[in-house]
């Protein structure tokens, strides 16, 4: 029953994220064909700073609104007012500091680019509060729809401008158009009307929890962007663009599946945190199911990264395959670390998590600085090592909160191990056979490998008896049988 609730909630988030990621991927192919890696590198360099400030602008209060047992309209007004004031202050700071960024990177274009990019701090409170209302109401379908429409508008504007030669400006104006669309849709869906309130005493608990969330998010963001920042200054925009392409592809299955489960798991744990038995079940069941559904994508990337990058993005992006293969190796730790973070947030272990994030950041900075001499591949290995270190710390926090043992985590991961061994053998054999033929295109190679691996994985997942996922296997068999019956009639 609990698993069904978790699955239903995650299904809509997954649908939204999957649609979002697929569309982002498809639109990204078009933009990658129209724009050079340096263009993406320029924008990504500035987004390291605006993204960091954006986490502070939110103040973590959106997540606090979702977690709170009871919220009033006055609470929404207080949060909106605080976020708006912070946003105005941050925009002003970036407007004044923009020429300094341009001089530091010896790129005059950065002055106007940063000032335009920073406008998002003025409209971000409208997105954050209305989005938090939808999340709190568990209206995942509506939230997913708003995100998809905004993405289509944003990407369409960017592609149109890029086609007409606007370069990096096409990406910025596309983002602004998408945000405006999302605001309009979410306000209509929630029937929320922005209001101002200076009764900040009402937001004490929200602010306290939100500040801890924000601090953790800031440190985590710096941790995830440390490669971009160091590569940008050490190796230039082209290396940033190539590394980011590999990183984004490596994160795609993670974003599809793990992040979809994270939101529902966090909400469920926050509601059930007085019942440790239920929380343990939800946590380990989530790890098991996410591992089963996402691991085959990462196993596939070990064989398909190079032809996939060449076939989709073109030869000039081929070097992105190296960091993609390396980062794919960190998948099990990404999974456990992400869902352990949901436990930490739900059980208010954010102070411990903050120390974990700070330690991980220090290790990442040192590791990337050392490994950068081997280029973007070296930087990727540094991030893999740091991910393992970070996961060990945050996983321990989760186990202590749940009063569980690490053996339970290994048991949760075992079904995915048994399922993916046949997949790895199939891909090895198929790759060896295809090597004997001169296929006309990389994507034909990718498609053949994916088909062979997918068929074998599906058959093993459906019919090889694995006790830990027996209910999941039975559920899929019933769905397939039902679908076949409908097709007959």
C-alpha atoms as one frame of an Amber mdcrd trajectory, in Angstrom:
protein
   0.000   0.000   0.000   2.752   2.422   0.968   4.709   1.426  -2.131   1.650
   2.104  -4.286   1.258   5.596  -2.824   4.917   6.301  -3.433   4.697   4.933
  -6.984   1.603   6.938  -7.915   3.067  10.174  -6.613   6.393   9.544  -8.314
   4.685   8.569 -11.576   3.428  12.076 -12.307   6.711  13.688 -11.290   8.522
  11.171 -13.459   6.195  11.865 -16.385   6.857  15.572 -16.056  10.588  15.178
 -15.652  10.831  12.600 -18.412   8.932  14.860 -20.810  11.054  17.785 -19.700
  14.314  15.887 -20.169  13.315  14.413 -23.524  12.284  17.797 -24.873  15.413
  19.410 -23.429  17.485  16.702 -25.079  15.791  17.137 -28.471  15.883  20.917
 -28.377  19.472  20.707 -27.132  20.454  18.734 -30.225  19.117  21.510 -32.449
  20.843  24.229 -30.425  24.107  22.260 -30.369  23.959  22.112 -34.165  23.328
  25.858 -34.383  25.706  27.083 -31.674  29.363  26.308 -30.918  30.563  24.865
 -27.573  32.076  28.250 -26.654  28.621  29.859 -26.714  27.290  27.394 -24.143
  30.510  27.781 -22.167  30.051  31.547 -21.898  26.540  31.238 -20.525  27.441
  28.387 -18.183  30.296  30.424 -16.739  27.947  33.217 -15.679  25.259  30.785
 -14.558  27.640  29.426 -11.955  27.325  32.774 -10.162  23.666  33.529 -10.889
  22.675  29.978  -9.968  24.472  30.271  -6.650  22.774  33.562  -5.902  19.456
  32.057  -6.973  19.615  29.505  -4.190  20.120  32.303  -1.683  17.256  34.238
  -3.252  14.855  31.385  -2.572  16.038  31.141   0.999  14.933  27.484   1.084
  11.485  28.693   2.104   9.746  26.961  -0.786  10.795  23.584   0.605   9.840
  24.803   4.080   6.323  25.558   2.800   6.068  22.032   1.397   7.293  20.412
   4.626   5.152  22.474   7.050   2.121  20.747   8.547  -0.094  23.851   8.138
   0.328  26.973   5.987  -1.854  30.102   5.716  -2.219  32.753   3.013  -0.272
  35.097   5.282   2.647  32.661   5.219   2.642  32.707   1.422   2.652  36.524
   1.447   5.545  36.688   3.910   7.618  34.234   1.868   6.841  36.087  -1.369
   7.810  39.438   0.173  11.083  38.123   1.567  12.035  36.499  -1.716  11.167
  39.630  -3.684  13.278  41.862  -1.435  16.205  39.463  -1.636  15.803  39.261
  -5.420  15.918  43.045  -5.822  19.070  43.222  -3.711  20.784  40.462  -5.688
  19.856  41.991  -9.057  21.270  45.329  -7.945  24.503  43.662  -6.860  24.931
  41.870 -10.190  24.096  45.011 -12.167  26.882  46.908 -10.380  29.381  44.023
 -10.457  28.846  43.052 -14.122  31.795  45.126 -15.465  34.082  43.438 -12.922
  33.114  40.005 -14.253  33.800  41.204 -17.788  37.277  42.412 -16.865  38.078
  39.285 -14.833  37.271  36.980 -17.769  38.540  39.484 -20.362  35.210  39.263
 -22.158  33.423  42.654 -22.599  30.203  40.885 -23.641  29.776  39.615 -20.075
  28.684  43.057 -18.806  25.409  43.215 -20.726  24.964  39.446 -20.673  25.100
  39.224 -16.879  22.770  42.193 -16.402  20.152  40.585 -18.632  20.628  37.149
 -17.102  20.182  38.573 -13.588  16.651  39.761 -14.367  15.446  36.317 -13.325
  15.872  37.347  -9.667  13.015  39.820 -10.068  10.497  37.277 -11.358  11.756
  34.192  -9.513   9.525  34.738  -6.410   6.428  34.400  -8.616   7.674  31.028
  -9.912   8.816  29.759  -6.509   5.720  30.474  -4.433   3.162  29.311  -6.993
   5.249  26.184  -7.650   5.444  25.435  -3.904   1.656  25.672  -3.647   1.239
  23.092  -6.408   3.830  20.823  -4.792   2.225  21.121  -1.353  -1.160  20.255
  -2.840   0.532  17.294  -4.580  -0.785  18.522  -7.924   2.107  16.946  -9.769
   0.208  16.627 -13.048  -0.524  20.357 -13.184   3.016  21.228 -12.187   4.444
  18.970 -14.874   2.193  20.517 -17.511   3.285  24.043 -16.613   6.949  23.066
 -16.814   6.535  21.395 -20.198   4.711  24.325 -21.797   7.317  26.748 -20.414
  10.130  24.583 -21.792   8.571  24.431 -25.260   8.188  28.223 -25.331  11.711
  28.786 -24.013  13.358  26.375 -26.444  11.341  27.595 -29.429  12.374  31.184
 -28.798  16.018  30.149 -28.337  16.068  28.103 -31.542  14.408  30.869 -33.537
  16.897  33.468 -32.335  19.881  31.117 -32.763  18.773  30.381 -36.329  18.844
  34.121 -36.999  22.364  34.541 -35.629  21.793  35.893 -32.119  24.313  33.501
 -30.543  24.415  33.454 -26.754  21.598  36.015 -26.529  19.206  33.433 -27.952
  19.702  31.260 -24.852  19.094  34.124 -22.431  15.968  35.501 -24.114  14.591
  31.984 -24.441  14.928  31.528 -20.687  13.088  34.780 -19.998  10.231  33.828
 -22.337   9.907  30.426 -20.652   9.829  31.917 -17.160   7.109  34.396 -18.114
   5.022  31.542 -19.497   5.487  29.428 -16.387   4.465  32.286 -14.090   1.265
  32.908 -16.039   0.276  29.210 -16.036   1.094  28.494 -12.371  -0.726  31.576
 -11.073  -3.787  30.569 -13.077  -3.626  26.981 -11.802  -3.235  27.929  -8.136
  -5.480  31.020  -8.215  -2.813  32.537  -5.983  -2.477  36.291  -6.058   0.881
  37.731  -4.986   0.553  39.708  -1.780   3.001  41.661   0.342   3.378  41.246
   4.093   6.018  42.515   6.489   4.789  40.423   9.396   8.064  38.500   9.340
   7.496  37.136  12.846   5.009  34.683  11.312   7.767  33.197   9.193  10.172
  32.342  11.999   9.964  28.563  11.724   9.810  28.673   7.945  12.827  30.975
   7.845  14.855  28.806  10.232  14.256  25.619   8.295  14.514  27.496   4.993
  17.870  29.015   5.944  19.307  25.556   6.601  17.868  24.267   3.323  19.285
  27.280   1.514  22.739  26.890   3.021  22.792  23.227   2.060  21.583  24.039
  -1.451  24.195  26.756  -1.877  27.041  24.491  -0.810  25.685  21.621  -2.900
  25.373  23.908  -5.916  28.944  25.117  -5.574  29.975  21.477  -5.247  28.181
  20.535  -8.488  29.531  23.571 -10.343  33.107  23.463  -9.081  34.264  21.780
 -12.295  32.604  24.425 -14.454  34.175  27.241 -12.467  37.668  25.753 -12.431
  37.582  24.574 -16.036  36.307  27.955 -17.191  39.229  29.780 -15.645  41.839
  27.119 -16.385  40.919  25.630 -19.765  38.429  28.061 -21.329  34.794  28.075
 -22.492  35.181  25.229 -25.020  36.247  22.797 -22.280  33.323  23.969 -20.151
  30.887  23.299 -22.971  32.290  19.816 -23.655  32.408  18.793 -19.998  28.908
  20.129 -19.378  27.511  18.162 -22.314  28.970  14.938 -20.931  27.795  15.781
 -17.420  24.258  16.625 -18.533  23.941  13.323 -20.406  25.287  11.422 -17.402
  22.724  13.126 -15.166  19.783  12.561 -17.502  18.597   9.132 -16.227  19.241
  10.367 -12.685  17.043  13.395 -13.328  14.390  11.213 -14.984  13.995   8.713
 -12.204  15.800   9.494  -8.931  14.756  13.126  -8.748  11.179  12.108  -9.514
  11.167   9.816  -6.489  12.998  12.327  -4.283  10.131  14.818  -4.096   7.494
  12.222  -3.217   9.821  10.421  -0.789  10.597  13.683   1.000   6.900  14.555
   1.342   6.040  11.018   2.526   8.882  10.879   5.047   7.987  14.321   6.401
   4.408  13.164   6.964   5.388   9.770   8.450   8.533  10.725  10.356   7.029
   9.575  13.679   6.769   6.015  12.291  10.303   4.730  11.656   9.142   1.368
  10.307   7.216   3.046   7.510  10.052   5.453   6.805  12.606   2.659   6.564
  10.343   0.781   4.182   9.823   3.840   1.965  13.542   4.660   1.878  14.880
   1.214   1.028  12.009   0.423  -1.319  12.766   3.658  -3.187  16.439   2.716
  -3.528  15.539  -0.741  -4.843  13.028   0.477  -7.438  15.145   3.383  -8.678
  18.166   1.079  -9.034  16.132  -1.437 -11.062  14.735   1.180 -13.445  17.747
   3.465 -13.891  20.851   1.265 -13.720  20.478  -0.205 -17.254  20.808   3.277
 -18.718  24.175   3.728 -17.010  25.371   0.279 -17.987  24.453   1.136 -21.570
  26.371   4.417 -21.473  29.607   2.528 -20.806  29.303   0.998 -24.286  27.384
   3.679 -26.158  28.769   7.030 -24.989  31.097   7.672 -27.924  28.759   6.734
 -30.810  25.862   8.440 -28.999  27.669  11.773 -28.671  29.025  11.679 -32.231
  25.738  10.587 -33.740  23.540  13.061 -31.897  25.675  16.187 -31.559  28.276
  15.814 -34.290  32.024  15.247 -34.411  32.943  18.580 -32.780  31.314  17.366
 -29.548  33.070  13.970 -29.578  35.369  14.810 -26.652  32.312  15.024 -24.372
  32.153  11.204 -24.430  35.120  10.827 -22.086  33.591  12.637 -19.073  30.247
  10.954 -19.866  31.720   7.449 -19.510  33.625   8.357 -16.353  30.710  10.092
 -14.622  28.397   7.165 -15.424  30.507   5.054 -13.047  29.322   7.139 -10.097
  25.661   6.153 -10.616  25.129   3.930  -7.531  26.537   6.651  -5.300  24.443
   9.346  -6.985  21.333   7.271  -6.289  22.031   6.517  -2.623  23.283  10.035
  -1.919  20.240  11.698  -3.474  17.630   9.643  -1.605  19.618   9.899   1.624
  19.274  13.653   1.233  15.489  13.263   1.288  15.798  11.521   4.667  18.088
  14.243   6.003  15.664  16.987   4.966  12.531  15.230   6.205  14.085  14.435
   9.616  15.597  17.933   9.972  19.204  16.726   9.988  20.195  19.715   7.884
  22.960  20.939  10.178  24.751  17.607   9.853  24.097  17.624   6.121  25.612
  21.096   5.865  28.881  19.895   7.378  28.822  16.990   4.952  28.340  19.367
   2.022  31.169  21.628   3.193  33.561  18.697   3.570  32.586  17.404   0.116
  33.091  20.831  -1.408  36.586  21.107   0.064  37.489  17.670  -1.283  36.031
  18.506  -4.716  37.955  21.775  -5.051  41.233  20.098  -4.159  40.556  17.022
  -6.309  39.556  18.974  -9.428  42.496  21.381  -9.054  44.854  18.398  -8.922
  43.189  16.384 -11.701  42.655  19.255 -14.158  46.148  18.699 -15.572  44.590
  15.692 -17.335  41.884  17.872 -18.866  38.146  17.307 -18.647  38.597  13.549
 -18.169  40.748  14.154 -15.111  38.161  16.560 -13.717  35.462  13.914 -14.202
  37.477  11.330 -12.249  37.885  13.867  -9.446  34.112  14.321  -9.284  33.539
  10.557  -9.185  35.912  10.212  -6.222  34.256  13.119  -4.441  30.773  11.679
  -5.083  31.790   8.461  -3.337  33.118  10.438  -0.367  30.001  12.610  -0.171
  27.610   9.659  -0.414  29.357   7.852   2.435  28.755  10.843   4.714  25.148
  11.650   3.797  24.193   7.961   3.787  25.434   7.641   7.360  23.208  10.576
   8.385  20.192   8.856   6.805  20.910   5.519   8.484  21.279   7.171  11.884
  18.001   9.053  11.432  16.178   5.862  10.433  18.065   3.667  12.918  18.953
   1.330  10.075  22.031  -0.629   8.998  24.054  -0.276   5.805  23.411  -3.959
   5.045  19.841  -2.978   4.203  21.139  -0.623   1.506  23.169  -3.398  -0.084
  20.127  -5.682  -0.050  18.097  -2.962  -1.741  20.694  -2.679  -4.523  21.109
  -6.421  -5.138  18.098  -6.882  -7.488  19.571  -4.299  -9.864  22.919  -6.126
  -9.777  21.333  -9.468 -10.754  19.358  -7.840 -13.558  22.268  -5.918 -15.056
  24.816  -8.728 -15.256  22.937 -10.341 -18.211  22.593  -6.884 -19.751  26.336
  -6.258 -19.599  27.042  -9.669 -21.170  24.510  -8.959 -23.933  26.042  -5.579
 -24.755  29.528  -7.074 -24.839  28.457  -9.815 -27.238  26.418  -7.448 -29.452
  29.268  -4.954 -29.643  31.652  -7.722 -30.707  29.264  -8.843 -33.464  28.667
  -5.297 -34.742  32.414  -4.706 -34.903  32.450  -7.122 -37.833  30.179  -4.843
 -39.868  30.645  -1.301 -41.147  27.399   0.326 -40.011  26.629   3.522 -41.980
  25.864   5.713 -38.938  26.681   5.862 -35.235  22.998   6.057 -34.291  22.322
   2.764 -36.091  24.968   1.193 -33.866  23.381   2.804 -30.783  19.896   1.678
 -31.780  20.943  -1.923 -32.417  22.797  -2.169 -29.118  19.931  -0.535 -27.207
  17.363  -2.890 -28.790  19.357  -6.015 -27.957  20.071  -4.865 -24.411  16.527
  -3.662 -23.823  14.923  -6.932 -24.901  17.227  -9.008 -22.703  16.775  -6.700
 -19.693  12.988  -6.717 -20.052  12.841 -10.512 -20.298  15.091 -11.002 -17.286
  13.204  -8.377 -15.270   9.859  -9.992 -16.049  10.586 -13.702 -15.769  13.700
 -14.379 -13.657  12.441 -14.914 -10.074  13.884 -12.252  -7.757  12.083 -12.190
  -4.399  12.844  -8.537  -3.596  10.995  -7.279  -6.686   8.436 -10.062  -7.081
   5.488  -7.695  -6.602   6.917  -5.305  -9.186   7.401  -8.152 -11.685   3.834
  -9.330 -11.134   2.478  -5.821 -11.569   4.222  -5.460 -14.953   3.068  -8.892
 -16.114  -0.531  -7.948 -15.308  -0.187  -4.662 -17.160   1.226  -6.398 -20.224
  -1.495  -9.055 -20.169  -4.162  -6.374 -19.857  -2.693  -4.431 -22.765  -2.553
  -7.557 -24.942  -6.206  -8.336 -24.176  -7.263  -4.840 -25.202  -5.318  -5.147
 -28.457  -7.146  -8.383 -29.326 -10.485  -6.596 -29.132
